[in-house]
Coordinates of C-alpha atoms in Angstrom, one line a residue:
Chain A
X1 CA 228.0 79.6 -35.3
X2 CA 227.4 77.9 -38.6
X3 CA 228.0 79.8 -41.8
X4 CA 224.3 79.1 -43.0
X5 CA 222.9 80.6 -39.7
X6 CA 223.5 84.2 -40.6
X7 CA 222.9 86.4 -43.6
X8 CA 224.8 89.7 -43.8
X9 CA 223.4 92.3 -46.5
X10 CA 225.3 95.5 -47.2
X11 CA 223.0 98.1 -48.4
X12 CA 224.0 101.4 -50.2
X13 CA 222.3 103.8 -52.4
X14 CA 224.1 104.6 -55.6
X15 CA 223.3 108.2 -55.4
X16 CA 225.7 108.3 -52.3
X17 CA 229.5 108.7 -52.7
X18 CA 231.3 105.4 -53.8
X19 CA 233.2 105.6 -50.4
X20 CA 229.9 104.8 -48.8
X21 CA 229.7 101.6 -50.8
X22 CA 233.4 100.8 -50.0
X23 CA 232.7 101.3 -46.1
X24 CA 229.7 99.0 -46.1
X25 CA 231.5 96.4 -48.1
X26 CA 234.4 96.5 -45.6
X27 CA 231.8 96.3 -42.8
X28 CA 230.2 93.3 -44.5
X29 CA 233.5 91.6 -45.0
X30 CA 234.4 92.0 -41.3
X31 CA 231.0 90.8 -39.9
X32 CA 230.9 88.0 -42.4
X33 CA 234.4 86.9 -41.8
X34 CA 233.9 86.7 -37.8
X35 CA 230.6 85.0 -38.1
X36 CA 231.9 82.7 -41.0
X37 CA 228.8 83.9 -43.0
X38 CA 228.4 85.0 -46.5
X39 CA 227.3 88.4 -47.6
X40 CA 225.3 90.0 -50.2
X41 CA 225.0 93.5 -51.4
X42 CA 221.8 95.5 -52.1
X43 CA 222.4 98.5 -54.4
X44 CA 219.6 101.0 -54.6
X45 CA 219.2 103.4 -57.5
X46 CA 220.0 103.8 -61.2
X47 CA 222.2 100.8 -62.2
X48 CA 225.9 101.5 -61.8
X49 CA 227.9 98.8 -63.4
X50 CA 231.2 99.9 -61.7
X51 CA 229.5 99.6 -58.2
X52 CA 228.1 96.3 -59.0
X53 CA 231.6 95.0 -60.1
X54 CA 233.0 96.4 -56.7
X55 CA 230.5 94.5 -54.8
X56 CA 231.2 91.2 -56.6
X57 CA 234.9 91.7 -56.5
X58 CA 234.6 92.3 -52.7
X59 CA 233.1 88.8 -52.5
X60 CA 229.4 89.5 -52.4
X61 CA 227.6 86.2 -53.2
X62 CA 224.7 88.0 -54.7
X63 CA 224.4 91.7 -55.6
X64 CA 220.7 92.7 -55.9
X65 CA 219.8 96.0 -57.6
X66 CA 216.5 97.9 -57.2
X67 CA 216.0 101.2 -59.2
X68 CA 213.2 103.3 -57.8
X69 CA 213.6 106.0 -60.6
X70 CA 214.3 109.6 -59.9
X71 CA 215.4 110.1 -56.2
X72 CA 217.3 112.5 -54.2
X73 CA 220.4 111.3 -52.5
X74 CA 219.3 112.6 -49.2
X75 CA 215.6 111.5 -49.4
X76 CA 216.2 109.0 -46.6
X77 CA 212.4 108.2 -46.1
X78 CA 212.3 107.1 -49.8
X79 CA 215.6 105.0 -49.7
X80 CA 214.3 103.5 -46.6
X81 CA 211.1 102.4 -48.2
X82 CA 213.0 101.1 -51.2
X83 CA 215.3 99.2 -49.1
X84 CA 212.4 97.7 -47.0
X85 CA 210.6 96.7 -50.1
X86 CA 213.8 94.8 -51.2
X87 CA 214.5 93.4 -47.8
X88 CA 210.9 92.0 -47.7
X89 CA 211.7 89.8 -50.7
X90 CA 212.1 86.3 -49.6
X91 CA 215.0 85.9 -52.1
X92 CA 217.2 87.8 -49.5
X93 CA 216.5 85.9 -46.4
X94 CA 217.2 82.1 -46.0
X95 CA 218.7 82.1 -42.6
X96 CA 217.5 82.5 -38.9
X97 CA 219.5 85.5 -38.2
X98 CA 219.9 88.6 -40.4
X99 CA 222.3 91.6 -40.1
X100 CA 221.5 94.6 -42.4
X101 CA 224.5 96.8 -42.7
X102 CA 224.3 100.6 -43.9
X103 CA 227.3 103.0 -44.6
X104 CA 228.7 104.5 -41.4
X105 CA 227.8 108.2 -40.8
X106 CA 224.8 110.2 -40.1
X107 CA 223.0 109.3 -43.4
X108 CA 223.6 105.7 -42.9
X109 CA 222.5 105.9 -39.1
X110 CA 219.2 107.6 -40.2
X111 CA 218.6 105.0 -42.9
X112 CA 219.5 102.2 -40.2
X113 CA 216.7 103.7 -37.9
X114 CA 214.1 103.9 -40.6
X115 CA 214.8 100.3 -41.8
X116 CA 214.8 99.0 -38.2
X117 CA 211.5 100.8 -37.4
X118 CA 210.0 99.5 -40.7
X119 CA 210.7 95.8 -40.4
X120 CA 210.9 95.4 -36.5
X121 CA 214.4 94.7 -36.4
X122 CA 216.8 96.0 -33.7
X123 CA 218.6 99.2 -34.5
X124 CA 222.1 98.9 -33.5
X125 CA 223.0 102.2 -35.1
X126 CA 226.7 103.1 -34.9
X127 CA 228.7 100.2 -33.6
X128 CA 232.3 98.9 -33.2
X129 CA 231.9 95.3 -33.7
X130 CA 229.1 92.7 -34.4
X131 CA 229.3 89.0 -33.5
X132 CA 227.2 85.9 -32.7
X133 CA 227.8 84.6 -29.1
X134 CA 225.8 81.8 -27.4
X135 CA 223.4 82.0 -30.2
X136 CA 222.7 85.8 -29.8
X137 CA 223.6 88.7 -31.8
X138 CA 225.9 91.1 -29.9
X139 CA 227.7 94.3 -30.7
X140 CA 229.8 97.1 -29.1
X141 CA 229.0 100.7 -29.0
X142 CA 231.3 103.4 -27.6
X143 CA 229.6 106.1 -25.5
X144 CA 230.4 108.9 -23.1
X145 CA 232.6 110.6 -25.6
X146 CA 234.4 107.5 -26.6
X147 CA 235.6 106.9 -23.0
X148 CA 233.7 103.6 -22.4
X149 CA 232.5 100.8 -24.7
X150 CA 229.2 99.1 -24.1
X151 CA 228.4 95.5 -25.1
X152 CA 224.8 95.2 -26.0
X153 CA 223.0 91.8 -26.7
X154 CA 219.6 90.9 -28.4
X155 CA 217.6 87.9 -28.6
X156 CA 216.0 89.3 -31.7
X157 CA 217.0 87.8 -35.0
X158 CA 217.4 90.9 -37.1
X159 CA 219.8 93.6 -36.6
X160 CA 220.4 96.9 -38.5
X161 CA 223.8 98.5 -38.0
X162 CA 226.4 101.0 -39.1
X163 CA 229.8 99.5 -38.5
X164 CA 233.1 101.3 -39.2
X165 CA 235.7 99.1 -40.8
X166 CA 238.7 100.0 -42.7
X167 CA 239.2 99.5 -46.5
X168 CA 237.6 96.6 -48.2
X169 CA 239.6 93.9 -49.9
X170 CA 238.9 92.8 -53.4
X171 CA 239.8 89.0 -53.4
X172 CA 237.8 88.7 -56.6
X173 CA 234.4 87.5 -57.9
X174 CA 233.1 84.3 -56.5
X175 CA 232.3 81.4 -58.9
X176 CA 228.6 81.2 -57.6
X177 CA 228.2 85.1 -57.4
X178 CA 225.3 86.5 -59.5
X179 CA 223.5 89.9 -60.1
X180 CA 219.9 89.9 -59.4
X181 CA 217.7 92.9 -60.3
X182 CA 214.6 93.4 -58.1
X183 CA 211.6 95.4 -58.9
X184 CA 209.5 98.0 -56.9
X185 CA 207.3 100.9 -57.7
X186 CA 207.7 103.5 -54.8
X187 CA 204.6 105.1 -53.7
X188 CA 204.3 108.8 -54.5
X189 CA 204.9 111.1 -51.5
X190 CA 204.4 114.7 -50.7
X191 CA 207.0 117.0 -52.2
X192 CA 208.8 119.4 -49.9
X193 CA 209.3 123.1 -51.1
X194 CA 213.0 123.5 -51.3
X195 CA 215.2 126.4 -52.5
X196 CA 218.8 126.1 -53.4
X197 CA 221.5 128.7 -53.1
X198 CA 225.0 128.5 -54.3
X199 CA 227.8 129.0 -51.7
X200 CA 231.4 130.1 -52.0
X201 CA 232.4 126.5 -51.3
X202 CA 235.2 125.3 -53.6
X203 CA 236.7 122.3 -52.0
X204 CA 235.4 118.6 -52.7
X205 CA 233.8 116.4 -50.3
X206 CA 236.1 115.1 -47.6
X207 CA 235.3 111.4 -48.3
X208 CA 236.4 111.7 -51.9
X209 CA 240.0 112.9 -51.6
X210 CA 243.5 111.4 -51.2
X211 CA 244.7 114.0 -49.0
X212 CA 242.7 115.6 -46.2
X213 CA 243.8 118.7 -44.2
X214 CA 242.1 118.8 -40.8
X215 CA 242.1 121.6 -38.2
X216 CA 241.3 121.3 -34.6
X217 CA 240.6 123.3 -31.6
X218 CA 244.1 124.9 -31.7
X219 CA 243.6 126.6 -34.9
X220 CA 241.8 130.0 -35.4
X221 CA 239.9 131.5 -38.2
X222 CA 243.3 132.8 -39.8
X223 CA 244.7 129.4 -39.5
X224 CA 241.7 127.8 -41.2
X225 CA 242.1 130.2 -44.1
X226 CA 245.6 128.9 -44.5
X227 CA 244.5 125.4 -44.2
X228 CA 241.9 125.9 -47.0
X229 CA 244.8 127.2 -49.2
X230 CA 246.8 124.2 -48.3
X231 CA 244.1 121.8 -49.1
X232 CA 243.8 123.4 -52.6
X233 CA 247.5 123.4 -53.1
X234 CA 247.5 119.6 -52.3
X235 CA 244.5 119.0 -54.3
X236 CA 242.8 117.7 -51.3
X237 CA 240.0 118.9 -49.1
X238 CA 239.4 120.5 -45.7
X239 CA 238.0 118.9 -42.5
X240 CA 237.5 119.9 -38.8
X241 CA 237.2 118.2 -35.6
X242 CA 234.1 118.7 -33.4
X243 CA 235.5 121.6 -31.5
X244 CA 236.4 123.3 -34.8
X245 CA 232.9 122.8 -36.2
X246 CA 231.5 124.0 -32.8
X247 CA 233.5 127.2 -33.2
X248 CA 232.1 127.7 -36.6
X249 CA 235.5 127.3 -38.4
X250 CA 234.1 124.6 -40.7
X251 CA 230.6 123.4 -41.4
X252 CA 229.2 120.2 -39.8
X253 CA 229.3 118.2 -43.0
X254 CA 233.1 118.5 -42.8
X255 CA 233.3 116.9 -39.4
X256 CA 235.5 114.0 -38.9
X257 CA 234.9 111.7 -36.0
X258 CA 232.4 109.6 -34.2
X259 CA 229.7 112.1 -34.8
X260 CA 231.0 113.1 -38.1
X261 CA 232.2 111.3 -41.1
X262 CA 234.5 108.5 -41.5
X263 CA 237.3 109.1 -43.9
X264 CA 239.7 107.0 -45.6
X265 CA 242.3 109.4 -47.4
X266 CA 245.8 108.3 -48.0
X267 CA 247.1 111.2 -45.9
X268 CA 245.5 112.9 -43.1
X269 CA 247.3 116.2 -42.1
X270 CA 246.0 117.0 -38.6
X271 CA 246.8 120.5 -37.5
X272 CA 246.0 121.6 -34.0
X273 CA 244.1 118.4 -33.4
X274 CA 244.7 116.9 -30.0
X275 CA 243.7 113.3 -31.0
X276 CA 240.8 112.4 -28.9
X277 CA 239.5 108.8 -29.4
X278 CA 236.2 110.2 -30.8
X279 CA 238.1 112.0 -33.5
X280 CA 240.4 109.2 -34.4
X281 CA 237.5 106.9 -34.7
X282 CA 236.7 108.8 -37.9
X283 CA 240.1 108.0 -39.6
X284 CA 240.7 104.7 -41.2
X285 CA 243.6 102.6 -39.7
X286 CA 245.1 102.5 -43.4
X287 CA 245.4 106.3 -43.4
X288 CA 248.9 107.8 -42.8
X289 CA 248.5 110.6 -40.2
X290 CA 250.8 113.5 -40.4
X291 CA 250.4 115.6 -37.2
X292 CA 251.4 119.3 -36.5
X293 CA 250.8 120.4 -32.9
X294 CA 252.7 122.8 -30.5
X295 CA 252.0 120.4 -27.6
X296 CA 254.6 117.6 -27.7
X297 CA 252.3 115.6 -25.2
X298 CA 249.3 115.8 -27.5
X299 CA 247.7 112.2 -28.0
X300 CA 247.8 112.6 -31.7
X301 CA 251.5 112.0 -31.7
X302 CA 250.9 108.6 -30.3
X303 CA 249.0 107.5 -33.4
X304 CA 250.6 109.7 -36.0
X305 CA 253.1 108.3 -38.5
X306 CA 255.0 111.6 -38.9
X307 CA 254.9 114.5 -36.3
X308 CA 256.1 118.1 -36.1
X309 CA 256.1 119.9 -32.8
X310 CA 255.7 123.5 -33.6
X311 CA 253.1 126.3 -34.0
X312 CA 250.9 126.3 -37.0
X313 CA 251.4 130.1 -37.3
X314 CA 255.1 129.4 -38.0
X315 CA 254.7 126.3 -40.0
X316 CA 251.8 126.8 -42.4
X317 CA 252.8 130.0 -44.1
X318 CA 256.2 128.5 -44.9
X319 CA 254.8 125.3 -45.9
X320 CA 252.4 127.0 -48.4
X321 CA 255.4 128.9 -49.7
X322 CA 257.4 125.6 -50.2
X323 CA 254.5 124.1 -52.1
X324 CA 254.6 127.0 -54.5
X325 CA 251.9 129.3 -56.1
X326 CA 248.5 127.7 -55.9
Chain B
X1 CA 203.3 127.4 -33.6
X2 CA 204.4 125.6 -30.6
X3 CA 208.0 124.5 -30.1
X4 CA 208.7 121.3 -28.2
X5 CA 212.4 120.9 -27.4
X6 CA 213.9 117.5 -26.4
X7 CA 217.2 117.6 -24.6
X8 CA 219.3 114.8 -23.2
X9 CA 222.6 116.0 -21.9
X10 CA 225.9 114.3 -22.1
X11 CA 228.8 113.7 -19.5
X12 CA 231.3 116.7 -19.6
X13 CA 234.4 115.5 -21.6
X14 CA 236.5 118.2 -19.8
X15 CA 236.4 116.1 -16.5
X16 CA 237.2 112.5 -15.8
X17 CA 234.1 110.3 -16.3
X18 CA 232.2 109.4 -13.2
X19 CA 231.8 105.8 -12.0
X20 CA 229.3 103.8 -14.3
X21 CA 228.6 100.1 -14.0
X22 CA 226.3 97.6 -15.4
X23 CA 223.8 97.1 -12.5
X24 CA 221.6 94.6 -14.4
X25 CA 220.7 93.6 -18.0
X26 CA 218.5 96.8 -18.3
X27 CA 220.1 99.3 -15.8
X28 CA 223.3 101.2 -15.6
X29 CA 224.4 102.5 -12.2
X30 CA 226.0 105.9 -12.2
X31 CA 227.7 107.0 -9.0
X32 CA 230.3 109.7 -7.9
X33 CA 230.5 113.3 -9.0
X34 CA 228.5 113.4 -12.2
X35 CA 228.9 116.3 -14.5
X36 CA 226.0 116.2 -17.0
X37 CA 226.0 119.3 -19.4
X38 CA 224.0 120.1 -22.7
X39 CA 225.8 118.6 -25.7
X40 CA 226.7 120.6 -28.7
X41 CA 223.6 119.5 -30.5
X42 CA 221.4 120.1 -27.4
X43 CA 222.9 123.6 -27.3
X44 CA 222.2 124.2 -30.9
X45 CA 218.6 123.0 -30.8
X46 CA 217.9 125.2 -27.7
X47 CA 219.4 128.2 -29.4
X48 CA 217.4 127.8 -32.6
X49 CA 214.2 127.4 -30.5
X50 CA 215.1 130.6 -28.7
X51 CA 215.9 132.4 -32.0
X52 CA 212.6 131.4 -33.4
X53 CA 210.8 132.7 -30.3
X54 CA 212.7 136.0 -30.3
X55 CA 211.0 136.9 -33.6
X56 CA 207.6 135.6 -32.7
X57 CA 207.0 136.2 -29.1
X58 CA 203.5 134.5 -29.1
X59 CA 205.3 131.2 -29.8
X60 CA 205.3 128.8 -26.8
X61 CA 208.5 127.0 -26.1
X62 CA 208.2 123.7 -24.0
X63 CA 211.4 121.9 -23.0
X64 CA 211.5 118.3 -22.1
X65 CA 214.8 117.1 -20.5
X66 CA 215.6 113.6 -20.1
X67 CA 216.1 112.8 -16.5
X68 CA 219.3 111.4 -15.3
X69 CA 222.2 112.1 -13.1
X70 CA 222.7 115.8 -12.1
X71 CA 219.2 116.7 -13.1
X72 CA 218.6 119.8 -10.9
X73 CA 221.9 121.6 -12.3
X74 CA 220.8 120.8 -15.9
X75 CA 217.3 122.0 -15.3
X76 CA 218.5 125.2 -13.9
X77 CA 221.0 125.7 -16.9
X78 CA 217.9 125.4 -19.3
X79 CA 215.6 127.4 -17.1
X80 CA 217.8 130.3 -17.2
X81 CA 216.9 130.7 -20.9
X82 CA 213.2 131.2 -19.8
X83 CA 211.3 128.5 -21.7
X84 CA 207.5 128.8 -21.2
X85 CA 207.5 125.3 -19.6
X86 CA 210.3 122.9 -18.5
X87 CA 210.0 119.5 -17.3
X88 CA 212.1 116.5 -16.6
X89 CA 211.0 113.2 -18.3
X90 CA 211.9 110.1 -16.3
X91 CA 211.8 107.1 -18.7
X92 CA 211.1 103.8 -17.0
X93 CA 213.1 101.9 -17.7
X94 CA 215.7 104.4 -18.9
X95 CA 217.6 102.4 -21.6
X96 CA 219.2 105.4 -23.7
X97 CA 221.2 102.7 -25.7
X98 CA 218.0 101.3 -27.1
X99 CA 216.7 103.8 -29.8
X100 CA 213.5 101.8 -30.5
X101 CA 212.4 101.8 -26.7
X102 CA 213.5 105.2 -26.0
X103 CA 211.5 106.6 -29.1
X104 CA 208.4 104.5 -28.0
X105 CA 208.7 106.2 -24.6
X106 CA 209.3 109.7 -25.8
X107 CA 206.5 109.3 -28.3
X108 CA 204.1 108.2 -25.6
X109 CA 205.2 111.3 -23.6
X110 CA 204.8 113.8 -26.3
X111 CA 202.0 112.5 -28.6
X112 CA 199.2 114.1 -26.8
X113 CA 201.0 117.5 -26.4
X114 CA 201.8 118.0 -30.0
X115 CA 199.2 119.5 -32.5
X116 CA 199.1 120.4 -36.2
X117 CA 201.2 123.5 -35.4
X118 CA 204.0 121.9 -33.4
X119 CA 207.6 121.7 -34.2
X120 CA 209.5 119.2 -32.4
X121 CA 213.3 119.8 -32.0
X122 CA 215.9 117.5 -31.0
X123 CA 219.8 117.4 -31.2
X124 CA 220.9 115.1 -34.1
X125 CA 222.3 112.8 -31.3
X126 CA 220.4 112.2 -28.1
X127 CA 222.7 111.9 -25.1
X128 CA 225.9 109.7 -24.6
X129 CA 224.6 106.5 -25.8
X130 CA 222.6 107.3 -29.0
X131 CA 224.0 105.5 -32.0
X132 CA 222.6 108.1 -34.2
X133 CA 219.2 106.5 -34.5
X134 CA 217.1 108.5 -32.0
X135 CA 215.6 111.2 -34.2
X136 CA 214.7 109.0 -37.1
X137 CA 213.2 106.4 -34.9
X138 CA 211.2 109.1 -33.0
X139 CA 210.0 110.5 -36.3
X140 CA 208.7 107.0 -37.4
X141 CA 207.3 106.3 -34.1
X142 CA 205.2 109.7 -34.1
X143 CA 204.6 109.6 -37.7
X144 CA 206.1 113.0 -38.2
X145 CA 208.2 114.1 -41.2
X146 CA 211.8 114.5 -40.3
X147 CA 214.1 117.3 -41.3
X148 CA 217.5 115.9 -40.4
X149 CA 220.8 117.7 -39.5
X150 CA 219.4 121.1 -39.7
X151 CA 221.9 123.9 -39.2
X152 CA 219.7 126.9 -38.9
X153 CA 215.9 127.8 -38.7
X154 CA 214.5 131.2 -39.6
X155 CA 211.3 133.1 -40.3
X156 CA 210.6 134.7 -43.7
X157 CA 208.6 138.0 -44.1
X158 CA 205.4 135.9 -44.6
X159 CA 205.8 134.2 -41.2
X160 CA 206.8 130.9 -42.8
X161 CA 209.6 128.9 -41.2
X162 CA 212.7 127.7 -43.4
X163 CA 215.2 125.3 -42.4
X164 CA 218.9 125.4 -43.7
X165 CA 221.2 122.5 -44.4
X166 CA 224.6 122.9 -46.3
X167 CA 225.1 120.5 -49.1
X168 CA 228.5 120.8 -50.7
X169 CA 228.5 123.9 -52.8
X170 CA 224.8 124.5 -52.1
X171 CA 222.5 125.8 -49.2
X172 CA 219.5 123.8 -49.1
X173 CA 216.5 125.8 -47.7
X174 CA 213.4 123.8 -46.9
X175 CA 209.9 125.2 -46.0
X176 CA 209.1 123.7 -42.5
X177 CA 205.6 122.4 -42.5
X178 CA 204.1 121.6 -39.3
X179 CA 203.9 119.2 -37.5
X180 CA 207.4 118.2 -38.1
X181 CA 210.5 116.8 -36.2
X182 CA 213.9 118.7 -36.7
X183 CA 217.1 117.1 -35.8
X184 CA 219.6 119.9 -35.3
X185 CA 223.5 119.8 -35.9
X186 CA 225.9 122.1 -34.5
X187 CA 226.6 125.3 -36.6
X188 CA 228.3 128.6 -36.0
X189 CA 224.9 130.3 -36.3
X190 CA 223.6 128.3 -33.5
X191 CA 226.1 128.9 -30.6
X192 CA 224.0 129.0 -27.4
X193 CA 223.7 132.5 -26.1
X194 CA 224.7 133.4 -22.4
X195 CA 221.5 133.9 -20.2
X196 CA 221.0 137.0 -18.2
X197 CA 222.5 136.8 -14.7
X198 CA 219.2 137.6 -13.1
X199 CA 217.6 134.7 -14.9
X200 CA 220.3 132.4 -13.9
X201 CA 219.6 133.5 -10.2
X202 CA 215.8 132.9 -10.6
X203 CA 216.6 129.5 -12.1
X204 CA 218.6 128.5 -9.0
X205 CA 215.6 129.2 -6.9
X206 CA 212.7 127.5 -9.0
X207 CA 211.5 124.1 -8.7
X208 CA 210.8 121.9 -11.6
X209 CA 208.2 119.5 -12.9
X210 CA 209.0 115.8 -13.3
X211 CA 207.0 113.3 -15.3
X212 CA 207.4 109.5 -15.4
X213 CA 206.9 107.6 -18.6
X214 CA 206.8 103.8 -18.1
X215 CA 206.8 101.6 -21.2
X216 CA 208.8 98.4 -21.6
X217 CA 209.4 96.4 -24.6
X218 CA 209.9 92.7 -25.0
X219 CA 212.7 92.1 -27.4
X220 CA 215.0 95.0 -26.9
X221 CA 218.6 95.6 -26.2
X222 CA 220.2 94.1 -22.9
X223 CA 223.4 95.4 -21.3
X224 CA 226.3 93.1 -21.5
X225 CA 229.5 94.6 -20.1
X226 CA 231.4 97.9 -20.0
X227 CA 235.1 98.1 -21.1
X228 CA 237.4 100.9 -21.7
X229 CA 237.8 100.8 -25.5
X230 CA 241.0 99.4 -26.8
X231 CA 243.4 102.0 -28.3
X232 CA 243.3 101.8 -32.1
X233 CA 246.5 100.3 -33.3
X234 CA 248.3 102.2 -36.0
X235 CA 252.1 102.5 -36.8
X236 CA 254.9 101.5 -34.4
X237 CA 255.7 105.1 -33.6
X238 CA 255.7 108.5 -34.7
X239 CA 258.7 110.0 -36.6
X240 CA 259.2 113.6 -35.3
X241 CA 260.7 115.9 -37.9
X242 CA 263.6 117.8 -36.3
X243 CA 265.7 120.7 -37.1
X244 CA 264.9 124.4 -37.6
X245 CA 261.8 125.6 -39.2
X246 CA 263.0 125.6 -42.7
X247 CA 264.2 122.0 -42.3
X248 CA 260.9 121.0 -40.7
X249 CA 258.9 122.6 -43.4
X250 CA 261.0 121.0 -46.1
X251 CA 260.6 117.5 -44.5
X252 CA 256.9 118.2 -44.2
X253 CA 256.6 119.1 -47.8
X254 CA 258.4 116.1 -48.8
X255 CA 256.3 114.0 -46.5
X256 CA 253.0 115.3 -47.6
X257 CA 253.8 115.1 -51.3
X258 CA 255.5 111.8 -51.0
X259 CA 252.8 110.4 -49.0
X260 CA 250.5 110.6 -52.0
X261 CA 249.4 114.3 -51.8
X262 CA 249.5 115.9 -55.2
X263 CA 250.8 119.3 -56.0
X264 CA 249.0 120.2 -59.2

């Protein structure tokens, strides 16, 4: 594969968490690296110089910006329309094959499907690896609860995907790197009737903290109350595995894993989490995992850096006391 | 209002996976003892549909189940909840790894059945091989507005339907205007109820309709190979904290704080 055969474009709305941009830059570096292709970055929304700098420092050859005006972070139809308008610009395409990358997670996957449907590209969705082999785009997707991985091949030239990689590196701005504003006037769309109500939620989003406390199937409601206090005491946030979300212990937007969010905290304190592959797929390889589980055979201990074999009922109250009043 | 519910089912993760092999570039072969059950998202979508019908008995609930291994058992599971109509949809070819093709097939099967008062519900992931794309791809294909990752649906006193999605410190309640596609996430308010035993027994004796949907697509996704995913490599080994409880707690505190966690 020659470096001028493939264009990789990382797309991220500025209204999304900065971690979404970092995730998609890491993915672009990985795909670009393995295919020996350069990558660009398309930033949608009000200009954010800090994000433009991040993309340039990550090695993007070009950073395109497109400001559609006022926009809700979760108006995916609008973001897709804006991204499609930008991607139609011939300035972004000069190679036979194109890979458009969106941030991993449910929001990125929706945007991926909309962009693919809009420009006729193949929607790879959530995938583990993207490569060019024998002149064809290929990628892997885990299925059946992370128990098998399927390699998929397309003869199409355009692919839209959400790839989970680890932290991006910032080798510095390329000599030829440039910032290029694009223009687009989004078409007016019907407004939905929406009402907002405040909740008792106090903790920050799980993508934005250095310390994430996560409860799993082995923790009950009383345990999650302790985990919430612990998250506050550590200035972190609270997450849950799929079974914990299913059991109603935490809301779905706090779910970590293949079906949930991809997180990159410095420390991930997993309590009562067995450590299934589909849960671990939501945690960056750079993250230090500290595990508390009463089952010494739990798979989480095979991947944790530090482990405690004990009941959460015994350890958590004592740990909260040791951390002091919070 | 009519509710159409799309269900896919997933392999039960409580049991070892049955034998699966790539039979051709567009066909998987599944053999052995397949245990397909409703996914958490399927269950939530079914429960929300049932909740809406509980309060609006005139509402008609039609369930379309993606045909696959273990069909009969899964159809019986759904039938025990007494939908007004239940059918298996046999997609030909069945390529659940290809969201675009699957969305085309489902749109073709459903387009004629939906009217201006229809609500189409689907779990936020469709089966074992959806890369998270199916609901949005289907919405685009059918030209329907999409409310994604909805956690709850309810009627208000004026007979209007509202959808809930939590966003950080806010609940977002959106008025559902039909026709519309709603992708449903799992939530404590949508745990699937247990059906009545008499309905379970009736479901076992019933027979079910099946419909074939044949559409192919030229430049789709072809199957390559199947592998067991490589275990993600992390640190060399886990350091287990030993000693009595107070020693374990002190080591854990030092570890959490020393690892970067801040105690304000």
